[in-house]
Amino acid sequence: MTGKTDRKQETPARRGRPASVFMSLRFSLDQNTQRNLLLLLVSLLIAFIVIPKGNFIPGFYQPGDIAQRNVKAPRDLLVPDEVLTEKKQREAADAVLPLYDYDPRAGHDITERLKQSFMILDKAPAPETVRRKELEALLGIGLSDAELAVFRRVASRPEQASLLVQSLRDVMQNQIVGNLKLFQTGGEHGIVMRNLVTRQEQIARGLDQVIGIGDAIDIVGEQLRDIQPLNNGDRAALMAQVGKLLRPNLTYNQSETESRRQAGRDAVKPVLMQVKKGEMIVREGERVTGEQLAKLKAFRELGSDHLSLRMAAGLFLMMLLLLSVAHRYGRRNISKYRVDNRDLTFMAVTFAGLFILVKLSIFICSALEGSFPYIESSSYYYAFPFAVGAMLVRIVLNSEVALLFGLVFSMVVGLLFGDNLHMALFALVGSFTGGHWVRHCIQRTTLYQAGWQLSLVNVSTVLATQLIAGRGFDTQMFYKAGFGFAGGFICALLVTGLVPLVEALFKYTTNIKLLELANMNTPLLRELMIQAPGTYHHSIIVGNLAEAAAETIGANPLMARVAAYYHDIGKIRKPLYFVENIGTQENRHNKLSPSMSALILMSHVKEGADMARENKLGQTLIDIIRQHHGTALIKFFYDKAKNLEDPGVQQVNERDYRYPGPKPQTREAALIMLADAIEAASRTLTDPTPARIQGMVQKIINNIFIDGQLDECELTLKDLHNIAKSFNRILAGIFHHRIDYPEPVHKEREKETVKKKNGDDSHREPPKESKDSAGNAAKGSSEDLKRLGMS
């Protein structure tokens, strides 16, 4: 009844299969959409990284540097000549004459105030303090008692006062400046004179009529030399006051002059150099001049114009085509190129991350060139970890995927460095070398061995590119070789640190992770050893068989051995339902229906996958656990159910006695299936001679092959033949015969002692043990074994 109930419960699942197929199809479409979006994002990101700051034009040169390659103009362009433009602007500013404001009212104003001061002194007497304040306010100067007395004496003589006023009027008819020397220096080419009354301007070039304030005072002093009755002291005091009264009538307008000169600079249009498309801007090996730098800078600063947008769109389209074509080619033509969206995401992150790292490194190298000018910035490029991507992809995936990754990556590196073929070749050779030397990374030191080999290849590549370029062994070549040598170990260090991160982020099971899982003291294997010792021993033998077969056909031996250790961990949940763990106990399947027994046997696959997922063994091992029985038939219980079949009841369905699958998808999973079946069958051989072992192995493999369990993996008939030979060799070693050794000496002596003791009654037979005593002894022995946990 139990079996019938199970069948009824599974029937709706089968009826719902079309819905599952529809959901699977929709999920597949979602996966394709995700893949396309990922492809678009990576292409856009790479275009964004490569195209900024001048497209493919190098910008790390300084005046006097040696150009590393030829640079041609990608388009027609008018390049501003900053040096010549600055010269033109300076000339335009110098051509603007200084502006001087001329005030013709200055002389009239001074003479009128002097007249009024004399009139005040001629008025009726007033207190001295009041009159002094009034005069000081009028003249705008301070007066001492002596100076006031001189003014009073001059005012008392009208002819002398008139002569003084007339002298000042005559002097102020000239153009007077405050500092004659400064005026002559700034106005040697002429000035612009602006009349503050009429607001008219005129250019004055003959400046001989311009005098300084000191000259004006001297002129007035000469005219007043004959004034009587002033003595020399009074005359000096009077001239001091006249000097205070005189003011320049021609003043320099600095703010207006500077404004006009700036307007003149701004009016000068930039001087442009015409560069034609295809014109050689700089040639390889030449010293870079300032003019060439200006052209390079102009092309690099075209980051926002339509041409740069078109170039960015072209690079995006090229990246999209390159990545999609490479991916499609791998899927259609490379059998081992089987990547899912997780793998594509990992490669996309690695691809973009490396380019970001390289881009940042370029900026750092430009800064280092300023600190170490004797090392060219391009020499540092050979220390860049170009091979890290291919090494990671090879460790995580396989050689074929790493090959395509290295090809695409190196091509884009060439674009990043401005169509530099040498850097593309350097990245390509390094990627292939690094990917090759980590192909069997079963220990951490393998990464540093790969780094050593990569360092040697980097040095050789630098030497080759130096010879291709036709250069000698100069100092920069040795710098490049040194940085290339260091680059190999930099790659090893980065990969060593990134592998655990990749394993954690993307849930990959690498060979290094497998080495950790191969430790027999892991909690899962220890639990298997304690709970199901028979299964544990069976797994060890299966591991030996699978590992030897994997080495024979070129599969991953470490993966095969570790997967064999964990393929039956699901039996931990119900160990006593599996024959290898029953021992002398009663077989529990005797009390179960065949269908229930089949369900229990099949459950260990699902439970094993769940336990592997809980213990984070990785998706690869989980897949092998699910696939190691494929859709094989549980023949024993199927035959038992057929024998118990009642013609009046529903017939036995073979599908109910087949494992849920899927069938093995990889060679390692197929090896686990074959080794598992053969190890179990080998236990049934009564006399395991080499001939019988060979016949059994061939029969098991043929049955699995005929059942179609190997249809979805990559094993060939030649592989199956080599696998069989490997299994025969291992099983022959396990079941080898030993020669019969004679009994030890102490056993012979014990027999002689017994004979001597029985010598007195040698004519009598030794007493026979009763049946009851034999039975009790046998029973006691069994109980002892049970107490020791041996049965």
PDB file of N, CA and C in Angstrom, residues 22-98:
ATOM      1  N   PHE A  22       7.508  24.748 -19.412  1.00  0.00           N
ATOM      2  CA  PHE A  22       7.235  26.161 -19.727  1.00  0.00           C
ATOM      3  C   PHE A  22       8.018  27.086 -18.810  1.00  0.00           C
ATOM      4  N   MET A  23       8.047  26.739 -17.509  1.00  0.00           N
ATOM      5  CA  MET A  23       8.811  27.564 -16.576  1.00  0.00           C
ATOM      6  C   MET A  23      10.287  27.528 -16.906  1.00  0.00           C
ATOM      7  N   SER A  24      10.768  26.343 -17.304  1.00  0.00           N
ATOM      8  CA  SER A  24      12.177  26.232 -17.682  1.00  0.00           C
ATOM      9  C   SER A  24      12.478  27.082 -18.900  1.00  0.00           C
ATOM     10  N   LEU A  25      11.543  27.083 -19.877  1.00  0.00           N
ATOM     11  CA  LEU A  25      11.744  27.897 -21.073  1.00  0.00           C
ATOM     12  C   LEU A  25      11.757  29.374 -20.724  1.00  0.00           C
ATOM     13  N   ARG A  26      10.846  29.788 -19.860  1.00  0.00           N
ATOM     14  CA  ARG A  26      10.812  31.193 -19.466  1.00  0.00           C
ATOM     15  C   ARG A  26      12.079  31.567 -18.709  1.00  0.00           C
ATOM     16  N   PHE A  27      12.558  30.648 -17.870  1.00  0.00           N
ATOM     17  CA  PHE A  27      13.807  30.904 -17.141  1.00  0.00           C
ATOM     18  C   PHE A  27      14.973  31.016 -18.099  1.00  0.00           C
ATOM     19  N   SER A  28      14.928  30.170 -19.159  1.00  0.00           N
ATOM     20  CA  SER A  28      15.988  30.237 -20.160  1.00  0.00           C
ATOM     21  C   SER A  28      15.988  31.585 -20.863  1.00  0.00           C
ATOM     22  N   LEU A  29      14.793  32.079 -21.178  1.00  0.00           N
ATOM     23  CA  LEU A  29      14.714  33.393 -21.809  1.00  0.00           C
ATOM     24  C   LEU A  29      15.242  34.472 -20.873  1.00  0.00           C
ATOM     25  N   ASP A  30      14.929  34.361 -19.595  1.00  0.00           N
ATOM     26  CA  ASP A  30      15.455  35.314 -18.628  1.00  0.00           C
ATOM     27  C   ASP A  30      16.969  35.261 -18.576  1.00  0.00           C
ATOM     28  N   GLN A  31      17.521  34.070 -18.640  1.00  0.00           N
ATOM     29  CA  GLN A  31      18.969  33.929 -18.637  1.00  0.00           C
ATOM     30  C   GLN A  31      19.588  34.602 -19.855  1.00  0.00           C
ATOM     31  N   ASN A  32      18.963  34.424 -21.011  1.00  0.00           N
ATOM     32  CA  ASN A  32      19.469  35.068 -22.218  1.00  0.00           C
ATOM     33  C   ASN A  32      19.396  36.589 -22.095  1.00  0.00           C
ATOM     34  N   THR A  33      18.302  37.065 -21.530  1.00  0.00           N
ATOM     35  CA  THR A  33      18.183  38.514 -21.337  1.00  0.00           C
ATOM     36  C   THR A  33      19.261  39.027 -20.397  1.00  0.00           C
ATOM     37  N   GLN A  34      19.493  38.315 -19.321  1.00  0.00           N
ATOM     38  CA  GLN A  34      20.542  38.715 -18.392  1.00  0.00           C
ATOM     39  C   GLN A  34      21.904  38.695 -19.068  1.00  0.00           C
ATOM     40  N   ARG A  35      22.138  37.681 -19.897  1.00  0.00           N
ATOM     41  CA  ARG A  35      23.420  37.590 -20.589  1.00  0.00           C
ATOM     42  C   ARG A  35      23.604  38.769 -21.536  1.00  0.00           C
ATOM     43  N   ASN A  36      22.560  39.139 -22.244  1.00  0.00           N
ATOM     44  CA  ASN A  36      22.657  40.263 -23.175  1.00  0.00           C
ATOM     45  C   ASN A  36      22.871  41.585 -22.434  1.00  0.00           C
ATOM     46  N   LEU A  37      22.169  41.746 -21.321  1.00  0.00           N
ATOM     47  CA  LEU A  37      22.366  42.967 -20.536  1.00  0.00           C
ATOM     48  C   LEU A  37      23.786  43.044 -19.990  1.00  0.00           C
ATOM     49  N   LEU A  38      24.300  41.906 -19.543  1.00  0.00           N
ATOM     50  CA  LEU A  38      25.672  41.875 -19.043  1.00  0.00           C
ATOM     51  C   LEU A  38      26.661  42.241 -20.137  1.00  0.00           C
ATOM     52  N   LEU A  39      26.423  41.734 -21.333  1.00  0.00           N
ATOM     53  CA  LEU A  39      27.285  42.044 -22.467  1.00  0.00           C
ATOM     54  C   LEU A  39      27.259  43.540 -22.784  1.00  0.00           C
ATOM     55  N   LEU A  40      26.074  44.131 -22.761  1.00  0.00           N
ATOM     56  CA  LEU A  40      25.952  45.568 -23.031  1.00  0.00           C
ATOM     57  C   LEU A  40      26.666  46.399 -21.967  1.00  0.00           C
ATOM     58  N   LEU A  41      26.498  46.012 -20.709  1.00  0.00           N
ATOM     59  CA  LEU A  41      27.121  46.778 -19.629  1.00  0.00           C
ATOM     60  C   LEU A  41      28.639  46.721 -19.701  1.00  0.00           C
ATOM     61  N   VAL A  42      29.178  45.544 -19.974  1.00  0.00           N
ATOM     62  CA  VAL A  42      30.633  45.417 -20.062  1.00  0.00           C
ATOM     63  C   VAL A  42      31.167  46.240 -21.230  1.00  0.00           C
ATOM     64  N   SER A  43      30.499  46.163 -22.375  1.00  0.00           N
ATOM     65  CA  SER A  43      30.952  46.930 -23.542  1.00  0.00           C
ATOM     66  C   SER A  43      30.906  48.424 -23.259  1.00  0.00           C
ATOM     67  N   LEU A  44      29.841  48.875 -22.607  1.00  0.00           N
ATOM     68  CA  LEU A  44      29.717  50.291 -22.285  1.00  0.00           C
ATOM     69  C   LEU A  44      30.793  50.728 -21.296  1.00  0.00           C
ATOM     70  N   LEU A  45      31.067  49.899 -20.309  1.00  0.00           N
ATOM     71  CA  LEU A  45      32.067  50.243 -19.309  1.00  0.00           C
ATOM     72  C   LEU A  45      33.459  50.310 -19.916  1.00  0.00           C
ATOM     73  N   ILE A  46      33.790  49.358 -20.779  1.00  0.00           N
ATOM     74  CA  ILE A  46      35.115  49.360 -21.405  1.00  0.00           C
ATOM     75  C   ILE A  46      35.257  50.572 -22.316  1.00  0.00           C
ATOM     76  N   ALA A  47      34.193  50.910 -23.054  1.00  0.00           N
ATOM     77  CA  ALA A  47      34.244  52.111 -23.900  1.00  0.00           C
ATOM     78  C   ALA A  47      34.439  53.356 -23.046  1.00  0.00           C
ATOM     79  N   PHE A  48      33.806  53.404 -21.894  1.00  0.00           N
ATOM     80  CA  PHE A  48      33.952  54.547 -20.987  1.00  0.00           C
ATOM     81  C   PHE A  48      35.368  54.628 -20.431  1.00  0.00           C
ATOM     82  N   ILE A  49      35.989  53.474 -20.187  1.00  0.00           N
ATOM     83  CA  ILE A  49      37.342  53.470 -19.633  1.00  0.00           C
ATOM     84  C   ILE A  49      38.370  53.857 -20.690  1.00  0.00           C
ATOM     85  N   VAL A  50      38.203  53.362 -21.896  1.00  0.00           N
ATOM     86  CA  VAL A  50      39.222  53.562 -22.931  1.00  0.00           C
ATOM     87  C   VAL A  50      39.137  54.939 -23.552  1.00  0.00           C
ATOM     88  N   ILE A  51      37.913  55.457 -23.838  1.00  0.00           N
ATOM     89  CA  ILE A  51      37.766  56.639 -24.689  1.00  0.00           C
ATOM     90  C   ILE A  51      38.057  57.955 -23.997  1.00  0.00           C
ATOM     91  N   PRO A  52      37.875  58.163 -22.653  1.00  0.00           N
ATOM     92  CA  PRO A  52      38.058  59.503 -22.105  1.00  0.00           C
ATOM     93  C   PRO A  52      39.480  60.013 -22.260  1.00  0.00           C
ATOM     94  N   LYS A  53      39.581  61.330 -22.153  1.00  0.00           N
ATOM     95  CA  LYS A  53      40.864  62.015 -22.195  1.00  0.00           C
ATOM     96  C   LYS A  53      41.615  61.738 -23.480  1.00  0.00           C
ATOM     97  N   GLY A  54      40.979  62.046 -24.595  1.00  0.00           N
ATOM     98  CA  GLY A  54      41.739  62.088 -25.824  1.00  0.00           C
ATOM     99  C   GLY A  54      41.744  60.845 -26.640  1.00  0.00           C
ATOM    100  N   ASN A  55      40.756  60.023 -26.462  1.00  0.00           N
ATOM    101  CA  ASN A  55      40.623  58.852 -27.321  1.00  0.00           C
ATOM    102  C   ASN A  55      41.874  57.985 -27.241  1.00  0.00           C
ATOM    103  N   PHE A  56      42.622  57.876 -28.373  1.00  0.00           N
ATOM    104  CA  PHE A  56      43.800  57.024 -28.416  1.00  0.00           C
ATOM    105  C   PHE A  56      45.094  57.842 -28.475  1.00  0.00           C
ATOM    106  N   ILE A  57      45.042  59.118 -28.121  1.00  0.00           N
ATOM    107  CA  ILE A  57      46.204  59.988 -28.203  1.00  0.00           C
ATOM    108  C   ILE A  57      46.934  59.955 -26.869  1.00  0.00           C
ATOM    109  N   PRO A  58      48.233  59.633 -26.837  1.00  0.00           N
ATOM    110  CA  PRO A  58      48.951  59.623 -25.556  1.00  0.00           C
ATOM    111  C   PRO A  58      49.107  61.027 -25.019  1.00  0.00           C
ATOM    112  N   GLY A  59      49.030  61.185 -23.708  1.00  0.00           N
ATOM    113  CA  GLY A  59      49.123  62.506 -23.109  1.00  0.00           C
ATOM    114  C   GLY A  59      50.110  62.584 -21.980  1.00  0.00           C
ATOM    115  N   PHE A  60      51.062  61.686 -21.938  1.00  0.00           N
ATOM    116  CA  PHE A  60      51.974  61.642 -20.813  1.00  0.00           C
ATOM    117  C   PHE A  60      53.341  62.227 -21.156  1.00  0.00           C
ATOM    118  N   TYR A  61      53.469  62.907 -22.306  1.00  0.00           N
ATOM    119  CA  TYR A  61      54.758  63.471 -22.707  1.00  0.00           C
ATOM    120  C   TYR A  61      54.979  64.827 -22.045  1.00  0.00           C
ATOM    121  N   GLN A  62      56.261  65.173 -21.900  1.00  0.00           N
ATOM    122  CA  GLN A  62      56.702  66.485 -21.472  1.00  0.00           C
ATOM    123  C   GLN A  62      57.643  67.028 -22.538  1.00  0.00           C
ATOM    124  N   PRO A  63      57.823  68.340 -22.617  1.00  0.00           N
ATOM    125  CA  PRO A  63      58.752  68.881 -23.619  1.00  0.00           C
ATOM    126  C   PRO A  63      60.139  68.265 -23.476  1.00  0.00           C
ATOM    127  N   GLY A  64      60.649  67.763 -24.587  1.00  0.00           N
ATOM    128  CA  GLY A  64      61.958  67.126 -24.583  1.00  0.00           C
ATOM    129  C   GLY A  64      61.909  65.623 -24.461  1.00  0.00           C
ATOM    130  N   ASP A  65      60.729  65.030 -24.127  1.00  0.00           N
ATOM    131  CA  ASP A  65      60.618  63.573 -24.052  1.00  0.00           C
ATOM    132  C   ASP A  65      60.768  62.954 -25.440  1.00  0.00           C
ATOM    133  N   ILE A  66      61.141  61.697 -25.437  1.00  0.00           N
ATOM    134  CA  ILE A  66      61.264  60.952 -26.688  1.00  0.00           C
ATOM    135  C   ILE A  66      59.936  60.252 -26.961  1.00  0.00           C
ATOM    136  N   ALA A  67      59.387  60.465 -28.144  1.00  0.00           N
ATOM    137  CA  ALA A  67      58.106  59.850 -28.502  1.00  0.00           C
ATOM    138  C   ALA A  67      58.270  58.337 -28.625  1.00  0.00           C
ATOM    139  N   GLN A  68      57.323  57.602 -28.056  1.00  0.00           N
ATOM    140  CA  GLN A  68      57.391  56.146 -28.061  1.00  0.00           C
ATOM    141  C   GLN A  68      56.786  55.530 -29.314  1.00  0.00           C
ATOM    142  N   ARG A  69      56.006  56.283 -30.038  1.00  0.00           N
ATOM    143  CA  ARG A  69      55.391  55.752 -31.251  1.00  0.00           C
ATOM    144  C   ARG A  69      54.941  56.905 -32.124  1.00  0.00           C
ATOM    145  N   ASN A  70      54.608  56.602 -33.366  1.00  0.00           N
ATOM    146  CA  ASN A  70      54.066  57.607 -34.275  1.00  0.00           C
ATOM    147  C   ASN A  70      52.638  57.946 -33.882  1.00  0.00           C
ATOM    148  N   VAL A  71      52.313  59.215 -33.984  1.00  0.00           N
ATOM    149  CA  VAL A  71      50.950  59.670 -33.694  1.00  0.00           C
ATOM    150  C   VAL A  71      50.488  60.503 -34.878  1.00  0.00           C
ATOM    151  N   LYS A  72      49.394  60.077 -35.496  1.00  0.00           N
ATOM    152  CA  LYS A  72      48.812  60.807 -36.613  1.00  0.00           C
ATOM    153  C   LYS A  72      47.511  61.463 -36.176  1.00  0.00           C
ATOM    154  N   ALA A  73      47.195  62.553 -36.868  1.00  0.00           N
ATOM    155  CA  ALA A  73      45.952  63.266 -36.556  1.00  0.00           C
ATOM    156  C   ALA A  73      44.760  62.448 -37.027  1.00  0.00           C
ATOM    157  N   PRO A  74      43.800  62.171 -36.134  1.00  0.00           N
ATOM    158  CA  PRO A  74      42.636  61.384 -36.546  1.00  0.00           C
ATOM    159  C   PRO A  74      41.602  62.180 -37.340  1.00  0.00           C
ATOM    160  N   ARG A  75      41.773  63.506 -37.420  1.00  0.00           N
ATOM    161  CA  ARG A  75      40.798  64.340 -38.115  1.00  0.00           C
ATOM    162  C   ARG A  75      41.412  65.705 -38.393  1.00  0.00           C
ATOM    163  N   ASP A  76      40.713  66.490 -39.219  1.00  0.00           N
ATOM    164  CA  ASP A  76      41.120  67.882 -39.430  1.00  0.00           C
ATOM    165  C   ASP A  76      40.809  68.679 -38.163  1.00  0.00           C
ATOM    166  N   LEU A  77      41.724  69.572 -37.825  1.00  0.00           N
ATOM    167  CA  LEU A  77      41.521  70.340 -36.603  1.00  0.00           C
ATOM    168  C   LEU A  77      42.350  71.614 -36.669  1.00  0.00           C
ATOM    169  N   LEU A  78      41.772  72.689 -36.137  1.00  0.00           N
ATOM    170  CA  LEU A  78      42.491  73.937 -35.945  1.00  0.00           C
ATOM    171  C   LEU A  78      42.929  73.990 -34.495  1.00  0.00           C
ATOM    172  N   VAL A  79      44.230  73.953 -34.280  1.00  0.00           N
ATOM    173  CA  VAL A  79      44.786  73.858 -32.933  1.00  0.00           C
ATOM    174  C   VAL A  79      45.261  75.235 -32.503  1.00  0.00           C
ATOM    175  N   PRO A  80      44.792  75.766 -31.382  1.00  0.00           N
ATOM    176  CA  PRO A  80      45.271  77.071 -30.902  1.00  0.00           C
ATOM    177  C   PRO A  80      46.759  77.024 -30.572  1.00  0.00           C
ATOM    178  N   ASP A  81      47.478  78.059 -31.063  1.00  0.00           N
ATOM    179  CA  ASP A  81      48.879  78.219 -30.713  1.00  0.00           C
ATOM    180  C   ASP A  81      48.947  79.161 -29.514  1.00  0.00           C
ATOM    181  N   GLU A  82      49.054  78.587 -28.349  1.00  0.00           N
ATOM    182  CA  GLU A  82      48.964  79.370 -27.124  1.00  0.00           C
ATOM    183  C   GLU A  82      50.127  80.351 -26.992  1.00  0.00           C
ATOM    184  N   VAL A  83      51.321  79.948 -27.392  1.00  0.00           N
ATOM    185  CA  VAL A  83      52.484  80.827 -27.252  1.00  0.00           C
ATOM    186  C   VAL A  83      52.341  82.048 -28.157  1.00  0.00           C
ATOM    187  N   LEU A  84      52.002  81.800 -29.429  1.00  0.00           N
ATOM    188  CA  LEU A  84      51.867  82.910 -30.369  1.00  0.00           C
ATOM    189  C   LEU A  84      50.665  83.788 -30.016  1.00  0.00           C
ATOM    190  N   THR A  85      49.600  83.154 -29.554  1.00  0.00           N
ATOM    191  CA  THR A  85      48.421  83.922 -29.137  1.00  0.00           C
ATOM    192  C   THR A  85      48.756  84.835 -27.967  1.00  0.00           C
ATOM    193  N   GLU A  86      49.500  84.338 -27.014  1.00  0.00           N
ATOM    194  CA  GLU A  86      49.902  85.154 -25.870  1.00  0.00           C
ATOM    195  C   GLU A  86      50.782  86.322 -26.323  1.00  0.00           C
ATOM    196  N   LYS A  87      51.648  86.061 -27.279  1.00  0.00           N
ATOM    197  CA  LYS A  87      52.495  87.137 -27.801  1.00  0.00           C
ATOM    198  C   LYS A  87      51.654  88.221 -28.471  1.00  0.00           C
ATOM    199  N   LYS A  88      50.678  87.784 -29.276  1.00  0.00           N
ATOM    200  CA  LYS A  88      49.803  88.751 -29.951  1.00  0.00           C
ATOM    201  C   LYS A  88      48.998  89.554 -28.937  1.00  0.00           C
ATOM    202  N   GLN A  89      48.518  88.900 -27.917  1.00  0.00           N
ATOM    203  CA  GLN A  89      47.741  89.607 -26.901  1.00  0.00           C
ATOM    204  C   GLN A  89      48.607  90.604 -26.135  1.00  0.00           C
ATOM    205  N   ARG A  90      49.832  90.214 -25.864  1.00  0.00           N
ATOM    206  CA  ARG A  90      50.721  91.131 -25.165  1.00  0.00           C
ATOM    207  C   ARG A  90      51.040  92.341 -26.041  1.00  0.00           C
ATOM    208  N   GLU A  91      51.250  92.096 -27.331  1.00  0.00           N
ATOM    209  CA  GLU A  91      51.503  93.206 -28.245  1.00  0.00           C
ATOM    210  C   GLU A  91      50.290  94.132 -28.331  1.00  0.00           C
ATOM    211  N   ALA A  92      49.093  93.525 -28.353  1.00  0.00           N
ATOM    212  CA  ALA A  92      47.883  94.361 -28.416  1.00  0.00           C
ATOM    213  C   ALA A  92      47.727  95.195 -27.157  1.00  0.00           C
ATOM    214  N   ALA A  93      48.071  94.617 -26.015  1.00  0.00           N
ATOM    215  CA  ALA A  93      47.977  95.381 -24.773  1.00  0.00           C
ATOM    216  C   ALA A  93      49.012  96.505 -24.734  1.00  0.00           C
ATOM    217  N   ASP A  94      50.220  96.205 -25.231  1.00  0.00           N
ATOM    218  CA  ASP A  94      51.268  97.227 -25.227  1.00  0.00           C
ATOM    219  C   ASP A  94      50.951  98.363 -26.207  1.00  0.00           C
ATOM    220  N   ALA A  95      50.170  98.040 -27.242  1.00  0.00           N
ATOM    221  CA  ALA A  95      49.830  99.079 -28.227  1.00  0.00           C
ATOM    222  C   ALA A  95      48.834 100.097 -27.689  1.00  0.00           C
ATOM    223  N   VAL A  96      48.170  99.794 -26.607  1.00  0.00           N
ATOM    224  CA  VAL A  96      47.222 100.735 -26.004  1.00  0.00           C
ATOM    225  C   VAL A  96      48.015 101.780 -25.233  1.00  0.00           C
ATOM    226  N   LEU A  97      47.915 103.096 -25.651  1.00  0.00           N
ATOM    227  CA  LEU A  97      48.644 104.180 -25.000  1.00  0.00           C
ATOM    228  C   LEU A  97      48.032 104.499 -23.646  1.00  0.00           C
ATOM    229  N   PRO A  98      48.866 104.912 -22.703  1.00  0.00           N
ATOM    230  CA  PRO A  98      48.323 105.276 -21.385  1.00  0.00           C
ATOM    231  C   PRO A  98      47.403 106.497 -21.481  1.00  0.00           C
TER     232      PRO A  98
END
